[in-house]
Coordinates of C-alpha atoms and ligand atoms in Angstrom, one line a residue:
X1 CA 86.3 165.7 106.8
X2 CA 83.2 167.4 105.1
X3 CA 81.5 169.8 107.2
X4 CA 77.4 171.0 106.6
X5 CA 76.2 173.8 108.2
X6 CA 72.3 174.2 108.5
X7 CA 71.2 177.6 108.3
X8 CA 71.1 181.4 107.2
X9 CA 71.7 184.0 109.8
X10 CA 75.3 186.1 111.4
X11 CA 75.9 182.3 113.7
X12 CA 75.5 180.3 111.0
X13 CA 78.4 182.2 109.6
X14 CA 80.7 182.3 112.3
X15 CA 80.6 178.6 112.4
X16 CA 80.9 178.2 109.2
X17 CA 84.2 180.9 109.1
X18 CA 85.6 178.9 112.4
X19 CA 84.8 175.2 110.3
X20 CA 87.3 177.2 107.3
X21 CA 89.9 177.3 109.5
X22 CA 90.1 174.3 111.1
X23 CA 92.4 172.1 109.9
X24 CA 90.2 168.9 110.1
X25 CA 88.1 170.2 107.6
X26 CA 88.2 169.8 104.2
X27 CA 85.0 171.0 102.8
X28 CA 82.6 173.1 104.3
X29 CA 79.0 173.4 102.6
X30 CA 75.8 175.4 104.2
X31 CA 72.1 175.4 103.2
X32 CA 70.6 177.4 102.1
X33 CA 73.5 180.2 104.0
X34 CA 74.3 183.5 102.8
X35 CA 76.1 185.6 100.8
X36 CA 78.7 186.3 103.1
X37 CA 79.3 182.2 103.4
X38 CA 79.5 181.9 99.8
X39 CA 83.2 182.7 100.0
X40 CA 83.8 179.8 102.8
X41 CA 81.6 177.5 101.3
X42 CA 80.0 175.5 99.3
X43 CA 76.1 176.5 99.3
X44 CA 72.9 174.8 98.7
X45 CA 69.4 175.1 98.4
X46 CA 68.1 173.1 100.7
X47 CA 64.9 174.7 103.0
X48 CA 66.3 174.4 107.0
X49 CA 63.4 173.3 108.1
X50 CA 63.3 169.5 105.8
X51 CA 64.7 166.7 108.1
X52 CA 64.6 164.5 104.5
X53 CA 66.0 166.8 102.3
X54 CA 69.0 168.0 105.1
X55 CA 70.0 165.1 105.4
X56 CA 69.9 163.7 101.2
X57 CA 71.8 166.7 101.1
X58 CA 74.4 165.6 103.9
X59 CA 74.7 162.2 102.2
X60 CA 75.0 163.3 99.0
X61 CA 77.9 165.9 99.5
X62 CA 79.9 163.2 102.7
X63 CA 79.2 165.3 105.6
X64 CA 81.1 163.7 108.5
X65 CA 80.0 166.3 110.8
X66 CA 76.1 168.4 110.3
X67 CA 75.8 171.1 112.0
X68 CA 72.5 172.7 112.9
X69 CA 72.1 176.6 113.8
X70 CA 68.9 177.8 114.4
X71 CA 65.9 176.7 116.5
X72 CA 63.4 175.9 114.8
X73 CA 65.0 173.1 112.1
X74 CA 65.9 171.5 115.4
X75 CA 62.3 171.8 117.6
X76 CA 61.0 170.3 114.2
X77 CA 63.5 167.2 114.3
X78 CA 66.2 168.0 112.4
X79 CA 69.1 166.7 113.9
X80 CA 66.6 163.1 114.2
X81 CA 66.3 162.5 110.5
X82 CA 69.9 162.8 110.7
X83 CA 71.3 160.8 113.1
X84 CA 68.8 158.9 111.5
X85 CA 71.2 157.8 108.5
X86 CA 73.7 157.6 110.7
X87 CA 75.8 160.9 109.8
X88 CA 77.4 162.7 113.3
X89 CA 74.9 165.7 113.6
X90 CA 75.9 169.2 116.1
X91 CA 72.3 169.5 117.1
X92 CA 69.7 167.7 119.7
X93 CA 66.9 166.0 119.0
X94 CA 63.5 167.4 118.4
X95 CA 62.9 166.4 123.0
X96 CA 65.4 167.8 123.9
X97 CA 65.4 170.7 121.8
X98 CA 61.5 170.9 123.5
X99 CA 64.3 173.0 126.5
X100 CA 64.1 175.9 124.2
X101 CA 61.1 175.2 122.7
X102 CA 58.8 175.1 125.6
X103 CA 58.9 177.4 128.8
X104 CA 56.6 175.2 130.6
X105 CA 58.7 172.6 130.4
X106 CA 62.3 174.4 130.6
X107 CA 60.7 174.7 134.3
X108 CA 59.5 171.7 135.4
X109 CA 63.3 170.6 134.0
X110 CA 64.9 173.0 136.0
X111 CA 62.5 172.2 138.5
X112 CA 63.3 168.5 138.7
X113 CA 66.7 169.3 138.5
X114 CA 67.5 172.0 141.5
X115 CA 68.3 174.5 139.2
X116 CA 67.7 178.1 140.4
X117 CA 65.3 180.4 137.8
X118 CA 62.6 182.8 138.7
X119 CA 59.8 181.4 139.7
X120 CA 56.8 181.0 136.7
X121 CA 53.1 180.5 137.1
X122 CA 51.4 178.6 133.6
X123 CA 48.2 180.4 132.8
X124 CA 46.1 178.8 130.0
X125 CA 43.5 182.1 129.5
X126 CA 42.6 185.2 131.1
X127 CA 41.6 184.7 134.7
X128 CA 45.1 182.3 135.2
X129 CA 46.9 185.8 133.8
X130 CA 45.1 187.9 136.2
X131 CA 45.7 186.1 139.0
X132 CA 49.1 186.0 138.0
X133 CA 49.7 189.3 137.9
X134 CA 48.7 189.7 140.9
X135 CA 50.5 186.9 142.8
X136 CA 54.2 188.2 141.1
X137 CA 53.1 191.8 140.9
X138 CA 55.3 194.3 139.1
X139 CA 57.6 194.5 136.7
X140 CA 55.4 192.3 134.9
X141 CA 57.7 189.8 133.0
X142 CA 54.6 187.6 130.0
X143 CA 55.9 185.1 128.1
X144 CA 54.7 183.2 125.0
X145 CA 55.4 179.1 126.1
X146 CA 56.7 179.0 122.4
X147 CA 59.6 179.9 120.3
X148 CA 58.7 183.3 119.4
X149 CA 62.9 184.7 118.2
X150 CA 63.4 186.6 121.2
X151 CA 60.8 188.7 120.5
X152 CA 57.7 186.9 122.7
X153 CA 58.6 188.4 126.0
X154 CA 57.2 191.4 127.3
X155 CA 59.0 192.6 130.8
X156 CA 56.5 196.4 132.1
X157 CA 55.9 198.4 135.3
X158 CA 52.0 198.7 132.6
X159 CA 49.6 196.4 134.6
X160 CA 47.5 196.9 130.8
X161 CA 50.2 196.3 128.9
X162 CA 51.3 192.6 130.3
X163 CA 47.9 192.3 130.1
X164 CA 47.9 193.0 126.6
X165 CA 50.7 190.5 125.9
X166 CA 49.6 187.9 127.6
X167 CA 46.6 188.1 125.1
X168 CA 48.4 187.3 121.7
X169 CA 50.9 184.4 123.3
X170 CA 49.2 181.3 122.4
X171 CA 50.3 179.5 126.2
X172 CA 51.2 181.8 128.6
X173 CA 53.7 181.9 131.6
X174 CA 54.8 184.5 134.0
X175 CA 57.9 185.4 135.5
X176 CA 59.0 186.5 138.8
X177 CA 61.3 189.7 138.0
X178 CA 64.8 189.0 138.2
X179 CA 67.5 192.0 138.6
X180 CA 70.8 192.2 137.7
X181 CA 73.1 191.8 134.6
X182 CA 72.5 189.0 132.5
X183 CA 74.9 187.0 131.5
X184 CA 75.2 184.1 128.1
X185 CA 77.3 181.2 129.1
X186 CA 77.5 178.5 126.3
X187 CA 78.4 174.4 126.9
X188 CA 79.2 171.8 124.4
X189 CA 78.0 168.6 126.0
X190 CA 77.0 165.3 124.6
X191 CA 74.8 164.4 126.9
X192 CA 77.6 163.8 130.0
X193 CA 80.0 165.5 129.3
X194 CA 79.5 169.6 130.1
X195 CA 82.3 171.5 128.3
X196 CA 81.4 175.8 129.3
X197 CA 82.7 177.9 127.2
X198 CA 83.8 181.9 127.7
X199 CA 80.9 184.1 129.2
X200 CA 79.8 186.6 127.0
X201 CA 77.1 189.5 127.1
X202 CA 74.8 190.2 124.3
X203 CA 72.6 193.9 124.1
X204 CA 68.9 192.0 124.3
X205 CA 67.0 195.9 123.3
X206 CA 67.3 197.7 120.0
X207 CA 68.0 201.0 121.3
X208 CA 70.7 202.2 123.7
X209 CA 70.3 202.3 127.2
X210 CA 68.5 200.0 127.4
X211 CA 66.3 201.0 125.7
X212 CA 62.8 199.9 123.9
X213 CA 61.4 196.7 121.9
X214 CA 63.7 193.8 122.7
X215 CA 65.1 192.2 119.2
X216 CA 67.7 189.3 118.7
X217 CA 69.8 190.9 119.8
X218 CA 71.8 193.9 118.8
X219 CA 75.4 193.2 119.7
X220 CA 77.3 191.2 122.2
X221 CA 81.3 191.0 123.7
X222 CA 83.5 188.1 125.1
X223 CA 85.2 187.8 127.4
X224 CA 83.4 189.6 131.1
X225 CA 86.2 191.0 133.1
X226 CA 83.5 192.1 135.5
X227 CA 82.4 188.9 136.4
X228 CA 83.0 186.6 139.2
X229 CA 85.9 184.5 139.1
X230 CA 84.1 181.6 139.5
X231 CA 80.8 182.4 137.9
X232 CA 81.2 179.3 135.2
X233 CA 82.5 177.1 137.6
X234 CA 79.4 178.1 139.2
X235 CA 77.5 178.1 136.5
X236 CA 78.6 174.1 135.5
X237 CA 77.7 172.8 139.1
X238 CA 74.3 174.1 139.4
X239 CA 72.8 174.7 136.8
X240 CA 74.8 173.3 133.5
X241 CA 75.3 169.4 134.8
X242 CA 72.0 169.1 136.5
X243 CA 70.3 170.0 133.8
X244 CA 72.3 168.0 130.8
X245 CA 72.1 165.2 133.6
X246 CA 68.0 165.6 134.1
X247 CA 68.0 165.2 130.8
X248 CA 69.4 162.3 130.3
X249 CA 67.4 161.0 133.3
X250 CA 64.5 161.8 131.5
X251 CA 65.4 159.3 128.2
X252 CA 65.7 162.2 125.4
X253 CA 69.8 163.9 126.6
X254 CA 70.6 166.2 125.9
X255 CA 73.2 166.4 122.9
X256 CA 74.8 169.8 121.2
X257 CA 75.1 173.5 122.6
X258 CA 73.4 174.6 125.4
X259 CA 72.6 177.7 126.0
X260 CA 72.0 179.3 129.7
X261 CA 70.6 182.7 129.9
X262 CA 71.6 183.9 133.6
X263 CA 70.7 186.5 135.8
X264 CA 72.6 187.8 138.6
X265 CA 70.0 189.1 141.1
X266 CA 71.0 190.2 143.8
X267 CA 70.3 186.6 145.8
X268 CA 72.1 185.0 143.3
X269 CA 72.7 183.2 140.2
X270 CA 69.1 182.7 138.4
X271 CA 68.3 180.9 135.0
X272 CA 66.3 183.4 132.4
X273 CA 66.4 181.4 129.9
X274 CA 67.7 177.7 128.0
X275 CA 68.2 177.9 124.3
X276 CA 69.3 175.2 122.4
X277 CA 71.7 176.6 120.0
X278 CA 74.5 178.9 119.6
X279 CA 72.5 182.6 120.4
X280 CA 73.3 185.2 118.2
X281 CA 74.9 187.0 117.5
X282 CA 77.2 186.0 121.5
X283 CA 78.7 183.6 118.3
X284 CA 80.4 185.8 116.6
X285 CA 82.2 187.8 118.9
X286 CA 82.9 184.6 120.8
X287 CA 84.2 182.4 118.0
X288 CA 86.6 185.0 117.1
X289 CA 88.4 184.6 120.6
X290 CA 88.8 180.7 120.1
X291 CA 92.4 179.4 120.0
X292 CA 90.8 175.4 119.0
X293 CA 89.8 173.9 116.4
X294 CA 86.1 173.5 116.9
X295 CA 85.2 170.5 114.3
X296 CA 87.0 168.1 117.2
X297 CA 84.2 169.7 119.7
X298 CA 81.5 169.8 117.5
X299 CA 82.1 166.5 116.3
X300 CA 82.3 164.5 120.2
X301 CA 78.9 167.0 120.9
X302 CA 77.7 164.5 118.2
X303 CA 79.2 161.2 119.1
X304 CA 79.1 161.1 122.7
X305 CA 83.6 161.2 122.6
X306 CA 83.4 164.7 124.3
X307 CA 85.5 163.8 127.1
X308 CA 88.8 162.5 124.5
X309 CA 88.0 166.0 123.5
X310 CA 90.9 169.1 124.6
X311 CA 88.7 171.2 126.7
X312 CA 88.5 174.4 124.6
X313 CA 91.2 176.6 124.8
X314 CA 91.1 180.8 124.2
X315 CA 93.1 183.7 122.9
X316 CA 93.8 186.7 125.4
X317 CA 92.2 189.8 124.6
X318 CA 88.3 190.6 123.4
X319 CA 86.1 191.0 121.1
X320 CA 83.0 192.8 120.3
X321 CA 80.1 192.8 118.0
X322 CA 77.7 195.5 116.5
X323 CA 74.9 194.1 114.7
X324 CA 73.3 197.1 112.2
X325 CA 69.8 196.2 111.3
X326 CA 67.2 197.3 108.7
X327 CA 65.4 200.5 108.3
X328 CA 61.8 198.8 110.4
X329 CA 63.4 196.8 112.7
X330 CA 62.0 194.9 115.4
X331 CA 58.9 195.4 114.2
X332 CA 59.4 194.7 110.4
X333 CA 62.9 195.3 107.9
X334 CA 63.6 196.4 105.1
X335 CA 64.6 194.4 101.5
X336 CA 66.8 195.4 98.6
X337 CA 68.9 198.0 101.0
X338 CA 72.2 198.8 98.4
X339 CA 75.1 198.1 101.7
X340 CA 79.0 198.9 100.6
X341 CA 81.8 199.8 102.6
X342 CA 82.6 196.0 104.0
X343 CA 85.9 195.8 102.5
X344 CA 87.0 199.0 103.7
X345 CA 86.0 197.9 107.2
X346 CA 86.8 194.2 106.9
X347 CA 90.8 195.9 105.5
X348 CA 91.2 197.6 109.0
X349 CA 93.0 195.4 112.0
X350 CA 91.2 192.8 113.6
X351 CA 87.6 193.8 111.7
X352 CA 85.7 190.5 110.4
X353 CA 81.9 190.6 109.1
X354 CA 79.5 188.5 109.8
X355 CA 76.7 188.5 107.3
X356 CA 73.3 187.8 108.3
X357 CA 70.3 189.3 106.7
X358 CA 71.7 189.9 103.0
X359 CA 71.5 189.0 99.8
X360 CA 73.2 189.2 96.6
X361 CA 71.6 191.0 93.5
X362 CA 73.5 191.3 90.9
X363 CA 76.9 193.0 91.7
X364 CA 75.1 194.6 94.4
X365 CA 74.8 193.1 98.0
X366 CA 71.6 194.1 99.6
X367 CA 69.7 194.0 103.4
X368 CA 66.8 191.0 103.4
X369 CA 65.7 191.3 107.1
X370 CA 66.3 192.3 110.0
X371 CA 69.0 192.0 111.1
X372 CA 71.6 192.5 108.7
X373 CA 75.7 191.9 109.4
X374 CA 77.5 192.4 112.2
X375 CA 80.9 194.0 112.6
X376 CA 82.8 192.6 114.8
X377 CA 86.4 193.6 117.0
X378 CA 89.4 192.1 118.3
X379 CA 91.4 193.1 120.7
X380 CA 93.6 193.1 123.6
X381 CA 91.0 194.7 125.7
X382 CA 86.7 195.5 125.7
X383 CA 87.7 198.8 125.1
X384 CA 90.2 198.4 122.1
X385 CA 87.7 195.5 120.7
X386 CA 84.5 198.2 120.8
X387 CA 87.0 200.4 118.8
X388 CA 87.4 198.1 116.3
X389 CA 83.9 197.2 115.2
X390 CA 83.2 200.5 115.8
X391 CA 85.5 201.2 113.3
X392 CA 84.2 199.1 111.1
X393 CA 80.7 200.1 111.8
X394 CA 81.8 203.6 110.6
X395 CA 82.9 201.9 107.0
X396 CA 79.9 200.4 106.3
X397 CA 76.5 202.3 104.5
X398 CA 72.6 200.6 103.9
X399 CA 69.6 203.6 103.4
X400 CA 68.0 203.2 106.7
X401 CA 70.3 201.5 108.9
X402 CA 70.1 201.0 112.0
X403 CA 73.2 200.3 114.9
X404 CA 73.4 200.7 118.8
X405 CA 76.2 203.0 120.3
X406 CA 76.7 201.7 123.3
X407 CA 77.9 197.6 122.5
X408 CA 79.7 196.7 125.8
X409 CA 80.5 201.0 126.3
X410 CA 82.2 201.1 130.0
X411 CA 84.0 198.0 130.4
X412 CA 86.4 197.5 132.4
Ligands
AMP1 P1 64.4 185.0 126.8 O1 63.3 185.0 125.6 O2 63.1 184.4 127.5 O3 65.6 185.0 127.1 O4 63.5 186.4 127.9 C1 63.8 188.1 127.0 C2 64.5 189.2 127.5 O5 63.2 189.5 128.7 C3 65.8 188.5 128.6 O6 67.0 188.6 128.0 C4 66.0 189.0 129.8 O7 66.2 190.7 129.2 C5 64.4 190.0 129.9 N1 64.0 188.6 130.5 C6 62.7 187.4 130.6 N2 62.1 186.7 131.5 C7 62.9 188.0 133.2 C8 62.7 187.7 134.0 N3 62.2 187.0 134.8 N4 62.7 189.0 134.8 C9 64.2 189.6 134.0 N5 64.1 189.8 132.9 C10 63.6 188.9 132.0
LIG2 N1 71.3 186.4 121.4 C1 70.2 185.9 121.9 C2 69.7 184.7 121.4 O1 70.1 183.7 120.6 O2 68.6 184.2 122.2

């Protein structure tokens, strides 16, 4: 089978890497891709937001499966455009991707499906925001209703900061604060059958010890040795299956990757957010441990036949991804800084590098975005995987490089 992956980031590089190793896949194409994918896939210069262009490309290369990585094209209906040509596509329709595209809509679905989540008030103006802040109290959780690349959320004790953030948002969602550790639990679904993946955890803030502003994610690891043994079963029963069933009931079945961002609070499990696609960077360590071939799972989800595909199997051990970001991230990013040391990092046992914001400039690999790359380490335990990842990070250099030093630290 020929496959086409849409996107430019680390998630898509990780998907391409898994598909390239898949015995059922004989060609991998990517659009627009990045230099890291170039060694594994044929790259095509196509606008990922343009459904007609993506569908044309899928026909031209004879793709038997198109995988749409990021949320923006999904919300824009790129999966619909591909499906309309009769080509199997992994990724929800625009109507189903609304689960990520609008936090207010996600709350409505969760309420209908009785999925446990934070209480939330949707506000249209300053006055409503003021009232909601008083009603829910500090710490304040203020979210832009729409897509904001992980940066639309402010959690603060400071009333003025909460109000100021609300003013920068379109429609605002003010939420009850959820305490407790966060878990990213992904499920592959065809709209009926739901296969949860292994839980992962990501590190959202720029600074060590979860300090500083939120980012797209600065690192991740899997599995979670500390998580309750029944976490996946409970999430399947109380969150994933009811949500998938509710979306089908509404006539907008959700097929693709349902990402449940969970908080394990003192009062039980709660959904923090849904996303309609693989998480970045959680996908990097997850796919490093997936023992099953990826393409049958994605194709089963795309064609409504997931129940006929074997449940995903995992390699023993753990994987850790450490993101390296360019100078200025997350407020800005720095382009054109020369990156060195990837070969030395990848020469280490159990280490590979997944590229994201990179570009080729002549013979040089240079930075081209905020999150530049992730060094992924695997090992027999989280600690061993973490040691491998950081040994890799030590070889990779570019001016202004930033990374957290505490990804998966102290996890046993
Ligand atoms: P989201 O974009 O909804 O995932 O929010 C980004 C991050 O903000 C989450 O990963 C949490 O760390 C934090 N956050 C979001 N909602 C809440 C909440 N209700 N209580 C506490 N923290 C939250
Ligand atoms: N790692 C968070 C996300 O992908 O949204």
